[in-house]
PDB file of C-alpha atoms and ligand atoms in Angstrom:
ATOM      1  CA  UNK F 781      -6.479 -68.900 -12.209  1.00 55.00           C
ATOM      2  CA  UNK F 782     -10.103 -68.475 -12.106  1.00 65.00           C
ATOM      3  CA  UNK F 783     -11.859 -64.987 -11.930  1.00 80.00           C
ATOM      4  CA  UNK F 784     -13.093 -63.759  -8.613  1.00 88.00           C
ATOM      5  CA  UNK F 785     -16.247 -64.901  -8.432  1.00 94.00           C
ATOM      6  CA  UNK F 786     -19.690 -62.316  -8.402  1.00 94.00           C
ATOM      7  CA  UNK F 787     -21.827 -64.743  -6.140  1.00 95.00           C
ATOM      8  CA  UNK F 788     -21.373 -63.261  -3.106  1.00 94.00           C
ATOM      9  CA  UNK F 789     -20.958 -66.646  -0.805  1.00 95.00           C
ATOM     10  CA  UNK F 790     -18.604 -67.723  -3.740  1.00 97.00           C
ATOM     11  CA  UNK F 791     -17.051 -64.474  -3.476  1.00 97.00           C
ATOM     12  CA  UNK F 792     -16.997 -64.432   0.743  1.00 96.00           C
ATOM     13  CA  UNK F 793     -15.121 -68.116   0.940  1.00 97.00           C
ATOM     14  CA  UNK F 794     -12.550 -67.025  -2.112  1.00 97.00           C
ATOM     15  CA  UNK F 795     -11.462 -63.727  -0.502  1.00 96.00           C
ATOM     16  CA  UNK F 796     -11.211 -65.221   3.391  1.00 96.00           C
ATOM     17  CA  UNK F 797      -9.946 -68.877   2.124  1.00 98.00           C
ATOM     18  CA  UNK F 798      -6.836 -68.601   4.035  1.00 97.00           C
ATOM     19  CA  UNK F 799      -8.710 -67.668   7.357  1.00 96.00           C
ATOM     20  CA  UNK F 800     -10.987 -69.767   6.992  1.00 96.00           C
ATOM     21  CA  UNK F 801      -8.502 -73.156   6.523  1.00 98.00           C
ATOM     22  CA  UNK F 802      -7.248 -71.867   9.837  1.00 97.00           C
ATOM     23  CA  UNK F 803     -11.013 -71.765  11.298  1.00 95.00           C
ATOM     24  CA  UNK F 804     -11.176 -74.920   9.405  1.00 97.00           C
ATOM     25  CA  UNK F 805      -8.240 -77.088  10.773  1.00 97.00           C
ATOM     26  CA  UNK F 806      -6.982 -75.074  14.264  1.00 96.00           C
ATOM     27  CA  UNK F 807     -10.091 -74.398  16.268  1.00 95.00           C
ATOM     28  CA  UNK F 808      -9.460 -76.616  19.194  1.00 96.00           C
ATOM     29  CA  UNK F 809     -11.303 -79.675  19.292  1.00 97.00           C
ATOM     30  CA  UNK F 810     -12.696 -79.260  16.015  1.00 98.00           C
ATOM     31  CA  UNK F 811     -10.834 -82.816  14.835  1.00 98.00           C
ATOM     32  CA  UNK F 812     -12.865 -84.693  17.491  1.00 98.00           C
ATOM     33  CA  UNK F 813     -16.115 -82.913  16.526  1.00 98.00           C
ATOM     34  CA  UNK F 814     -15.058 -84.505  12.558  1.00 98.00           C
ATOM     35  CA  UNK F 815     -14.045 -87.560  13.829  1.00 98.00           C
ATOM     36  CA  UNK F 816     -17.181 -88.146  15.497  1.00 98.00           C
ATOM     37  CA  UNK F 817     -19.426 -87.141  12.808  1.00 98.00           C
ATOM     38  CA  UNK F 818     -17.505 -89.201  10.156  1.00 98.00           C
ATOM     39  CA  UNK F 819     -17.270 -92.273  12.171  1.00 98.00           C
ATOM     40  CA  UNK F 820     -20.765 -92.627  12.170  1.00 98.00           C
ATOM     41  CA  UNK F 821     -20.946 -93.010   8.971  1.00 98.00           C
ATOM     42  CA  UNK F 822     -19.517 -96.343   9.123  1.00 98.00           C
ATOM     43  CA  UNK F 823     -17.251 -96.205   5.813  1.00 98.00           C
ATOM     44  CA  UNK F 824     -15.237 -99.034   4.555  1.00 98.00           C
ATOM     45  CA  UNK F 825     -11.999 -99.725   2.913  1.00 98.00           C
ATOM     46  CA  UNK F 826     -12.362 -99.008  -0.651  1.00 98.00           C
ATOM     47  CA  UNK F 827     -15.518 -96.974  -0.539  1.00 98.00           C
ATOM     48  CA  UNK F 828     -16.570 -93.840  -1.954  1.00 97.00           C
ATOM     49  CA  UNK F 829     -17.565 -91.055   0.032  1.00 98.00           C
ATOM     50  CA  UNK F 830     -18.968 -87.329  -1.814  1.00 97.00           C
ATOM     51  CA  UNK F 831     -18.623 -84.627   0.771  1.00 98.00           C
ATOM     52  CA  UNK F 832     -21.203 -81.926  -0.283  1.00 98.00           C
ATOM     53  CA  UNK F 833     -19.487 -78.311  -0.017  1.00 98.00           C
ATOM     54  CA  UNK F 834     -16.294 -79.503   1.414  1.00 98.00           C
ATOM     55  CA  UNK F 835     -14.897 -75.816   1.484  1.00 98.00           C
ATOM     56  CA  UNK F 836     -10.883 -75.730   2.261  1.00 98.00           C
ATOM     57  CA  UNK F 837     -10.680 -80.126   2.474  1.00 98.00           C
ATOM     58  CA  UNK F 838     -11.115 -79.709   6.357  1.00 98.00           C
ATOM     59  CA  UNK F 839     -12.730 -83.195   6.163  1.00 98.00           C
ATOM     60  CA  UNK F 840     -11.042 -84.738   3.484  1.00 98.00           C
ATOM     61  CA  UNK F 841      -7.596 -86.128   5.585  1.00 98.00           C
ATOM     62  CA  UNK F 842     -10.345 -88.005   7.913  1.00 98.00           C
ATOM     63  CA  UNK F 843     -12.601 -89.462   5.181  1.00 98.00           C
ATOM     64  CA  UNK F 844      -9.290 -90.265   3.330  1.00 98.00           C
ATOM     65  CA  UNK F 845      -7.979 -92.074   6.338  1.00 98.00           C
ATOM     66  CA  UNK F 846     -11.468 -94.322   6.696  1.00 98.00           C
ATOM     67  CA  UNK F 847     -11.538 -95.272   2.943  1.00 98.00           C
ATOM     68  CA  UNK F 848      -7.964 -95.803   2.376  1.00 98.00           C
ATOM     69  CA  UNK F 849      -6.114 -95.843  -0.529  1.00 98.00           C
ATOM     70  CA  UNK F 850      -8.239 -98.588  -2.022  1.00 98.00           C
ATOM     71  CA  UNK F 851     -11.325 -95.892  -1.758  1.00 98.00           C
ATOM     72  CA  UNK F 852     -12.357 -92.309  -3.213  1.00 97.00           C
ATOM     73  CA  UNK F 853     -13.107 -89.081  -1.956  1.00 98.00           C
ATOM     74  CA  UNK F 854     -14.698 -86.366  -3.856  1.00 97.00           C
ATOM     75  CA  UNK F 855     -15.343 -82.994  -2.142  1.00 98.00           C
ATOM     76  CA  UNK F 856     -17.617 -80.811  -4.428  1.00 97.00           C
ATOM     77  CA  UNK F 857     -17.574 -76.779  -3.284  1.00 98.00           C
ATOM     78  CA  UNK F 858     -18.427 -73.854  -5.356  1.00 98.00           C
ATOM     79  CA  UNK F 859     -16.121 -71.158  -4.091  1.00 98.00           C
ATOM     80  CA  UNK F 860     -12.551 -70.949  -6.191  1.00 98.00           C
ATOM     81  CA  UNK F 861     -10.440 -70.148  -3.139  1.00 98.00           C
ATOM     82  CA  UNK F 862     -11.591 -72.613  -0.320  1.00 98.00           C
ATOM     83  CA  UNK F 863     -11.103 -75.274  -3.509  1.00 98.00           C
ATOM     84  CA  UNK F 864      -7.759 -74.104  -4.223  1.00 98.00           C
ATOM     85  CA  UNK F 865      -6.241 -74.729  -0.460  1.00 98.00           C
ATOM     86  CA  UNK F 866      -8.127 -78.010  -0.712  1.00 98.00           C
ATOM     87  CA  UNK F 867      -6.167 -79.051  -3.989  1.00 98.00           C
ATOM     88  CA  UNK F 868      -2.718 -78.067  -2.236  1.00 98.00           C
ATOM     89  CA  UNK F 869      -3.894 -80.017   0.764  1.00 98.00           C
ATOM     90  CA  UNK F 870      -4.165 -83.173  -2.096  1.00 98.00           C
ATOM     91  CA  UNK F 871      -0.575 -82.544  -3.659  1.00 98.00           C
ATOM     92  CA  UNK F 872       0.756 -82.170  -0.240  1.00 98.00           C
ATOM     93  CA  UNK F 873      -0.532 -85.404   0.939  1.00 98.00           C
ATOM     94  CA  UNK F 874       0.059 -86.859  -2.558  1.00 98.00           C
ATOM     95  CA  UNK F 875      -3.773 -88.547  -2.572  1.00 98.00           C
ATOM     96  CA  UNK F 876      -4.105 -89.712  -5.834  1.00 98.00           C
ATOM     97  CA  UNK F 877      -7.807 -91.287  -4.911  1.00 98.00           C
ATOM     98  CA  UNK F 878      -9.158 -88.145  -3.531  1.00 98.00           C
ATOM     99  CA  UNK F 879     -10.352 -84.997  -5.790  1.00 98.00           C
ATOM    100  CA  UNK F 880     -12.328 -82.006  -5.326  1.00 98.00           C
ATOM    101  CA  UNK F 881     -14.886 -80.307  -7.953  1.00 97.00           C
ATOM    102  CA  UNK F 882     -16.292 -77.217  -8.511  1.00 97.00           C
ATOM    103  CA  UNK F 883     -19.687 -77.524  -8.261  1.00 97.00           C
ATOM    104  CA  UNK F 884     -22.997 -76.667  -6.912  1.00 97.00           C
ATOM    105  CA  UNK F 885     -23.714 -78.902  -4.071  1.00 97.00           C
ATOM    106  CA  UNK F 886     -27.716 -78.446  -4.309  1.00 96.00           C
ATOM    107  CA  UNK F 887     -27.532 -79.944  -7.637  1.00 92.00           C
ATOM    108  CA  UNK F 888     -24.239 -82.367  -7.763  1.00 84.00           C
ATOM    109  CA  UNK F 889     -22.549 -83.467 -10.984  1.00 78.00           C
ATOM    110  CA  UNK F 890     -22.950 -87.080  -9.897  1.00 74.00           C
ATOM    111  CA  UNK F 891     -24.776 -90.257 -11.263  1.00 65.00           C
ATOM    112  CA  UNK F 892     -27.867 -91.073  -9.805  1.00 57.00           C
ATOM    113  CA  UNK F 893     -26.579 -94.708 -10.242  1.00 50.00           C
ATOM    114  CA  UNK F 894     -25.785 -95.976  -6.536  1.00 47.00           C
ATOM    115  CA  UNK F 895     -23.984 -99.528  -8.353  1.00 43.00           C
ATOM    116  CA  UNK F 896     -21.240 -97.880 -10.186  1.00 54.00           C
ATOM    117  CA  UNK F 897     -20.992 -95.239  -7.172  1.00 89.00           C
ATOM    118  CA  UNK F 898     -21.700 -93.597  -4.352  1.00 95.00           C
ATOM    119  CA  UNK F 899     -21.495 -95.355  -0.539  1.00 97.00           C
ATOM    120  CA  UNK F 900     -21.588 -92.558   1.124  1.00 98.00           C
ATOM    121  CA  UNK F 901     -22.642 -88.427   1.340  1.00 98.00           C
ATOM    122  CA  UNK F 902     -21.278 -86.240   4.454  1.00 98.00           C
ATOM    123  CA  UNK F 903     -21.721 -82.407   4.325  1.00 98.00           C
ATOM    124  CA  UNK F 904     -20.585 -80.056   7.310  1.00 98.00           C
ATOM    125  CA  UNK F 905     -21.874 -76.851   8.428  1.00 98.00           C
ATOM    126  CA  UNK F 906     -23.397 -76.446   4.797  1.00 98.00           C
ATOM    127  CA  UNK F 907     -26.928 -76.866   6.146  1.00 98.00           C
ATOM    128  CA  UNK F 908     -27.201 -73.347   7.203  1.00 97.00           C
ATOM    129  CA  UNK F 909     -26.372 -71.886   3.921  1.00 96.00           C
ATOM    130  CA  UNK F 910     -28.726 -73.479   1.638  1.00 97.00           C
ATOM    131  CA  UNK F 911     -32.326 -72.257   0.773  1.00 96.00           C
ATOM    132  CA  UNK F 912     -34.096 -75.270   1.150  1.00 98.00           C
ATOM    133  CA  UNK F 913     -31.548 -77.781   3.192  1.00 98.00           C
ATOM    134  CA  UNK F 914     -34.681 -80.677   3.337  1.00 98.00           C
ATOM    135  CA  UNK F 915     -35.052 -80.517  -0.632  1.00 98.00           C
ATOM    136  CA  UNK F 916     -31.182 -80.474  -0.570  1.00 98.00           C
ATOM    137  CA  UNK F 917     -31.414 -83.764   2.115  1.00 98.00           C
ATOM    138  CA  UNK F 918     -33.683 -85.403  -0.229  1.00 97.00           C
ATOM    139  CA  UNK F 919     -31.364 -85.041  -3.338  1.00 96.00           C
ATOM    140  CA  UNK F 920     -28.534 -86.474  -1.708  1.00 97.00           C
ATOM    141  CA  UNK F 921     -30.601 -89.340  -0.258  1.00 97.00           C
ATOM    142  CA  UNK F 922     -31.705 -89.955  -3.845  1.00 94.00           C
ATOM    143  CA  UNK F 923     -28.048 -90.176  -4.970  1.00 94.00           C
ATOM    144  CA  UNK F 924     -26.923 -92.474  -2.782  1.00 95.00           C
ATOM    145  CA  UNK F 925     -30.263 -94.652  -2.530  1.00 94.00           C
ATOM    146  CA  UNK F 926     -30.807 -97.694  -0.866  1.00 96.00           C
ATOM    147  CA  UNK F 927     -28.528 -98.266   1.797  1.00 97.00           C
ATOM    148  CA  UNK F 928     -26.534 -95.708   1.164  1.00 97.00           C
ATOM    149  CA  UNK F 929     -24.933 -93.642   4.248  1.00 98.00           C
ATOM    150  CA  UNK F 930     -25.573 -90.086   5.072  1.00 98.00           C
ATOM    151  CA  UNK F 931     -23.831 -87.879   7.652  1.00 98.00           C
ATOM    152  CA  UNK F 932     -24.590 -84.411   8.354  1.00 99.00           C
ATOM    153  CA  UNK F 933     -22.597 -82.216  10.996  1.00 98.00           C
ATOM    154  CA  UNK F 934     -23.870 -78.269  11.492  1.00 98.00           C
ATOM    155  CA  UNK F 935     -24.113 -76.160  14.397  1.00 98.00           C
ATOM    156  CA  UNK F 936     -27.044 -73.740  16.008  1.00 98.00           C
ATOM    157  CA  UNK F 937     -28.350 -72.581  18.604  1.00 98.00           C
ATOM    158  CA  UNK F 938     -27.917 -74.695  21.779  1.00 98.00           C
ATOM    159  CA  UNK F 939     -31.474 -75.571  23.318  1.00 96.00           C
ATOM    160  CA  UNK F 940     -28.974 -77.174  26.252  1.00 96.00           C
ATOM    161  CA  UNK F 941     -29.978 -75.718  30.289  1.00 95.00           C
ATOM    162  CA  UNK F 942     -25.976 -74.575  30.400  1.00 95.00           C
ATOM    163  CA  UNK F 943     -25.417 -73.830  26.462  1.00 97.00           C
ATOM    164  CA  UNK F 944     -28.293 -71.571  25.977  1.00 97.00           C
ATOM    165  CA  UNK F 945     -26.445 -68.900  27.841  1.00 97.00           C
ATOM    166  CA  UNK F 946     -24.192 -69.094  25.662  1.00 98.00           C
ATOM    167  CA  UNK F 947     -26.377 -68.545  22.442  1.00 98.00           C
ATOM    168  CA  UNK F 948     -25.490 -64.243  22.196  1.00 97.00           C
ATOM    169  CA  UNK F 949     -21.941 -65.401  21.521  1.00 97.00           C
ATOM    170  CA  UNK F 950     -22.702 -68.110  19.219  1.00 97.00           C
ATOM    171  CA  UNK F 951     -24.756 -65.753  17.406  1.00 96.00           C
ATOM    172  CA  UNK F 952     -22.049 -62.934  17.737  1.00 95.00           C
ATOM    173  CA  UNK F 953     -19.667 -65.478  16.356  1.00 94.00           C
ATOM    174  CA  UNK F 954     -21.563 -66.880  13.411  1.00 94.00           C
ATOM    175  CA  UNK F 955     -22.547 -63.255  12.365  1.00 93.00           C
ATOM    176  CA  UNK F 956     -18.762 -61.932  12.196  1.00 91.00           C
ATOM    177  CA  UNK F 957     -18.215 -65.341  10.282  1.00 90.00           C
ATOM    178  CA  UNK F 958     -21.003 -65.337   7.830  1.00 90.00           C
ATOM    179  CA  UNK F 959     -20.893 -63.659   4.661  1.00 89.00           C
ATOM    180  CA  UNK F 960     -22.149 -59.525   4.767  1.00 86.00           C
ATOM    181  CA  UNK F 961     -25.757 -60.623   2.897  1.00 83.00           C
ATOM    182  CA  UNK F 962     -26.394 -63.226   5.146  1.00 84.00           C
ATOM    183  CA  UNK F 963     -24.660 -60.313   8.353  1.00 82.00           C
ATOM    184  CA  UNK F 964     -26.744 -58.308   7.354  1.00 84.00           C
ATOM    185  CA  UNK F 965     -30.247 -60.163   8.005  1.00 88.00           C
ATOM    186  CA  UNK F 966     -32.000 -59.094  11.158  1.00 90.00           C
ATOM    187  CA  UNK F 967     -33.375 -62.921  11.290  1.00 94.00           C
ATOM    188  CA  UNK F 968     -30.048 -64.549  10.207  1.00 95.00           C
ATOM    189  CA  UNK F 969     -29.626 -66.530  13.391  1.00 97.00           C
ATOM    190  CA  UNK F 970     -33.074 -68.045  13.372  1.00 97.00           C
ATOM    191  CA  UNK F 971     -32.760 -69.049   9.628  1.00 96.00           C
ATOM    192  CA  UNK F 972     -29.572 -70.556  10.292  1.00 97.00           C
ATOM    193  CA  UNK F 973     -31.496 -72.984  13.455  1.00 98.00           C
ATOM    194  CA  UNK F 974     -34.594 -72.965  10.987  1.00 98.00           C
ATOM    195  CA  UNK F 975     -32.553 -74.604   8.167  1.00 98.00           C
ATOM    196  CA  UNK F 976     -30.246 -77.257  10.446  1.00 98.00           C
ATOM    197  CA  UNK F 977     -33.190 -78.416  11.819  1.00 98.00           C
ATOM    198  CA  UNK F 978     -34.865 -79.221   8.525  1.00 98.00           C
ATOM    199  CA  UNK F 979     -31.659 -80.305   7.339  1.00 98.00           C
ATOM    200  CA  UNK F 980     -31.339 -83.005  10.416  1.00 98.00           C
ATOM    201  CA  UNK F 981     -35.057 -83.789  10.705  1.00 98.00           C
ATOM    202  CA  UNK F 982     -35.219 -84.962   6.925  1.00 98.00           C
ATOM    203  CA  UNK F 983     -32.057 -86.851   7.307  1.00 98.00           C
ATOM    204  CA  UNK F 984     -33.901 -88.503  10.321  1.00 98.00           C
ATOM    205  CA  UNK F 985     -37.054 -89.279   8.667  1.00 98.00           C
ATOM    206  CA  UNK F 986     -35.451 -90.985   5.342  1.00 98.00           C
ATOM    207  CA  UNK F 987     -32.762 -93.440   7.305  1.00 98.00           C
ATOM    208  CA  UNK F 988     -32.177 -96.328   9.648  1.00 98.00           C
ATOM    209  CA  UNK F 989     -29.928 -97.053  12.178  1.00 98.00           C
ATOM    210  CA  UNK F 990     -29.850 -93.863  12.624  1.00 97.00           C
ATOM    211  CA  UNK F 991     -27.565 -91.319  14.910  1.00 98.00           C
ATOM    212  CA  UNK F 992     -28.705 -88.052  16.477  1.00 98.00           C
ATOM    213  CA  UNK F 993     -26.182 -86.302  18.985  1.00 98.00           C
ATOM    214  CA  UNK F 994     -25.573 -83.300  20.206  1.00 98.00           C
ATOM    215  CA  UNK F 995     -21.884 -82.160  21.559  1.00 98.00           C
ATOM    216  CA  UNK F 996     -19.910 -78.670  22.399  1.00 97.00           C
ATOM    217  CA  UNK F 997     -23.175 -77.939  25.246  1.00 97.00           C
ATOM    218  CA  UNK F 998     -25.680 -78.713  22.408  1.00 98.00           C
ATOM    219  CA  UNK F 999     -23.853 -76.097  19.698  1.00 98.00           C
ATOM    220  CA  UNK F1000     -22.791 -79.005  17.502  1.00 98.00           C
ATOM    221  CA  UNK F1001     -25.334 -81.534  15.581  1.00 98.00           C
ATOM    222  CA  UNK F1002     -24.320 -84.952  13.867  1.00 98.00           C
ATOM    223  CA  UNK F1003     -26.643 -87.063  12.428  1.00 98.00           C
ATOM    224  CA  UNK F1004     -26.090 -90.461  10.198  1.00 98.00           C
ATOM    225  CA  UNK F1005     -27.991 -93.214   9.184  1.00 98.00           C
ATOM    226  CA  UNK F1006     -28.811 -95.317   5.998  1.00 98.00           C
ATOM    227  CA  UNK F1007     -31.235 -94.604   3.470  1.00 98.00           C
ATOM    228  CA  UNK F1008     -34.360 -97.060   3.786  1.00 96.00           C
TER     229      UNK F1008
HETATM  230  C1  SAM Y2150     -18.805 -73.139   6.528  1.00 96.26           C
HETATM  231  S1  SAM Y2150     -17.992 -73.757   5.119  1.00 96.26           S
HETATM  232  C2  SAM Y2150     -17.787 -75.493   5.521  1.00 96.26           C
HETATM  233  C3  SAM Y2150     -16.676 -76.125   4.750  1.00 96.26           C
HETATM  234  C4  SAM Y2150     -16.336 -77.557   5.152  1.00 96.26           C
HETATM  235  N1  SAM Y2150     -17.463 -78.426   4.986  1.00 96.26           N
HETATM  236  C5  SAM Y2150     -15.825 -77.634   6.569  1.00 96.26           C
HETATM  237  O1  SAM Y2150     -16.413 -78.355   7.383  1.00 96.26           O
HETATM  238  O2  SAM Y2150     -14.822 -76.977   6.867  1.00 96.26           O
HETATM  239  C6  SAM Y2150     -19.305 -73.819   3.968  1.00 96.26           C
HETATM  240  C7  SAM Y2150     -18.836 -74.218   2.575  1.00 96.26           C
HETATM  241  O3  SAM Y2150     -19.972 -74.561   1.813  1.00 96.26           O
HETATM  242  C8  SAM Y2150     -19.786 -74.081   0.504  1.00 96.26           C
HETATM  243  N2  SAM Y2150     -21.115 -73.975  -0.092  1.00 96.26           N
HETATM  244  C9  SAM Y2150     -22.203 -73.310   0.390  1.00 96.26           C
HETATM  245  N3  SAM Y2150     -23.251 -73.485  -0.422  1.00 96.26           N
HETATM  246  C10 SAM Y2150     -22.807 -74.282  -1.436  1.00 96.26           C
HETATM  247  C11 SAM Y2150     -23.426 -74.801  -2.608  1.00 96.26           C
HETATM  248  N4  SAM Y2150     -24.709 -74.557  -2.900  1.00 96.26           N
HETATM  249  N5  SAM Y2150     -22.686 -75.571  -3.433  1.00 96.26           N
HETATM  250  C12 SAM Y2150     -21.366 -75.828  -3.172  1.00 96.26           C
HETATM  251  N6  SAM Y2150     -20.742 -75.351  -2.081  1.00 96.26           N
HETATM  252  C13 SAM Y2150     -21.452 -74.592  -1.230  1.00 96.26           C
HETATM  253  C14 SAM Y2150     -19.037 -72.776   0.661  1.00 96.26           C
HETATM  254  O4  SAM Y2150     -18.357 -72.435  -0.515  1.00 96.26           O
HETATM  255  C15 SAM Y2150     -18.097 -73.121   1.809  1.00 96.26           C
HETATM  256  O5  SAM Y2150     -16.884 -73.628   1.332  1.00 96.26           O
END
């Protein structure tokens, strides 16, 4: 068993794994928001798709089901606990072409080498959280290079005429769910918008065929295309 960890994210989605597989799997209509997001991705039998900070394997029984058994799935997370449910979701399922590693996602143990690998990154609501999510974008686009798939699925602030009035309890919500540094930050709720937007408008500027949709009264972002 790994030692709890001192980085306080890594520490946040250790201590709260359990609630936060429940967040992850039994907030209704959370399966249609995934669905959505990983179907445009457009992944193939046999395929291999990375999802960046994959967190409790939310994701994984969805990008299992599109790549089948002749296919891979790696989910790479840095937080012990949220990796841990993940790896029991595995065994439960007995997957024997899907794994998860511990790993920082803004710097992923992975071969730049797009012939012996990658088809395809996704990463959900992991935009938010990183420093610089369009240098993060960019690394990931790099990975899978050309004509590789990219999928990104986050929420913010809804710039929507009905969601908007919603935005106080989106913001309540996210800060009771975000980690105390990031709770505590009087600007915490504009960083998080600040950061999906980068996140989605470098994703936009590097693909084609690409995907931009809003859903949940403009709370939820997906975007997907292929690298140029
Ligand atoms: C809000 S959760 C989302 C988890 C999962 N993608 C989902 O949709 O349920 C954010 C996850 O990103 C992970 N994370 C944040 N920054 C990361 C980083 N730099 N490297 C790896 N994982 C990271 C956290 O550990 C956490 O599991």
């Amino acid at each position: 068993m790994s030692a709890r960890p001192s980085d306080p994210v890594q520490r946040f989605y250790t201590d709260r794994a359990q609630l936060y597989d429940l967040i992850a799997t039994r907030v209704p209509g959370i399966g249609s928001i995934r669905t959505t997001a990983i179907d445009h991705l457009g992944l193939e039998l046999g395929e291999t798709v990375v999802e960046m900070g994959c967190g409790s394997g939310g994701n994984l029984p969805y990008l299992r089901d599109r790549v089948g058994s002749t296919g891979r799935v790696v989910g790479v997370d840095f937080s012990p606990g949220v990796l841990s449910i993940a790896r029991d979701r595995i065994h439960h399922r007995g997957w024997d072409n899907v794994h998860v590693v511990r790993a920082d996602a803004t710097v992923p143990p992975l071969e730049h080498d797009r012939a012996g690998g990658v088809d395809a990154v996704f990463s959900s609501f992991v935009s938010g959280m990183v420093d610089d999510p369009a240098a993060v974008v960019e690394q990931w686009i790099d990975l899978l290079g050309s004509g590789g798939r990219i999928g990104l699925l986050d929420a913010a602030r809804s710039g929507d005429r009905i969601g908007r009035f919603a935005n106080p309890l989106f913001a309540a919500a996210v800060r009771a769910s975000s980690p105390p540094g990031v709770r505590r930050q009087s600007d915490a709720i504009d960083r998080l918008d600040d950061r999906v937007i980068a996140a989605h408008e470098r994703l936009q500027r590097e693909t084609v065929d690409r995907v931009f949709e809003t859903h949940v009264c403009g709370f939820v972002r997906v975007s997907a295309g292929t690298v140029r």
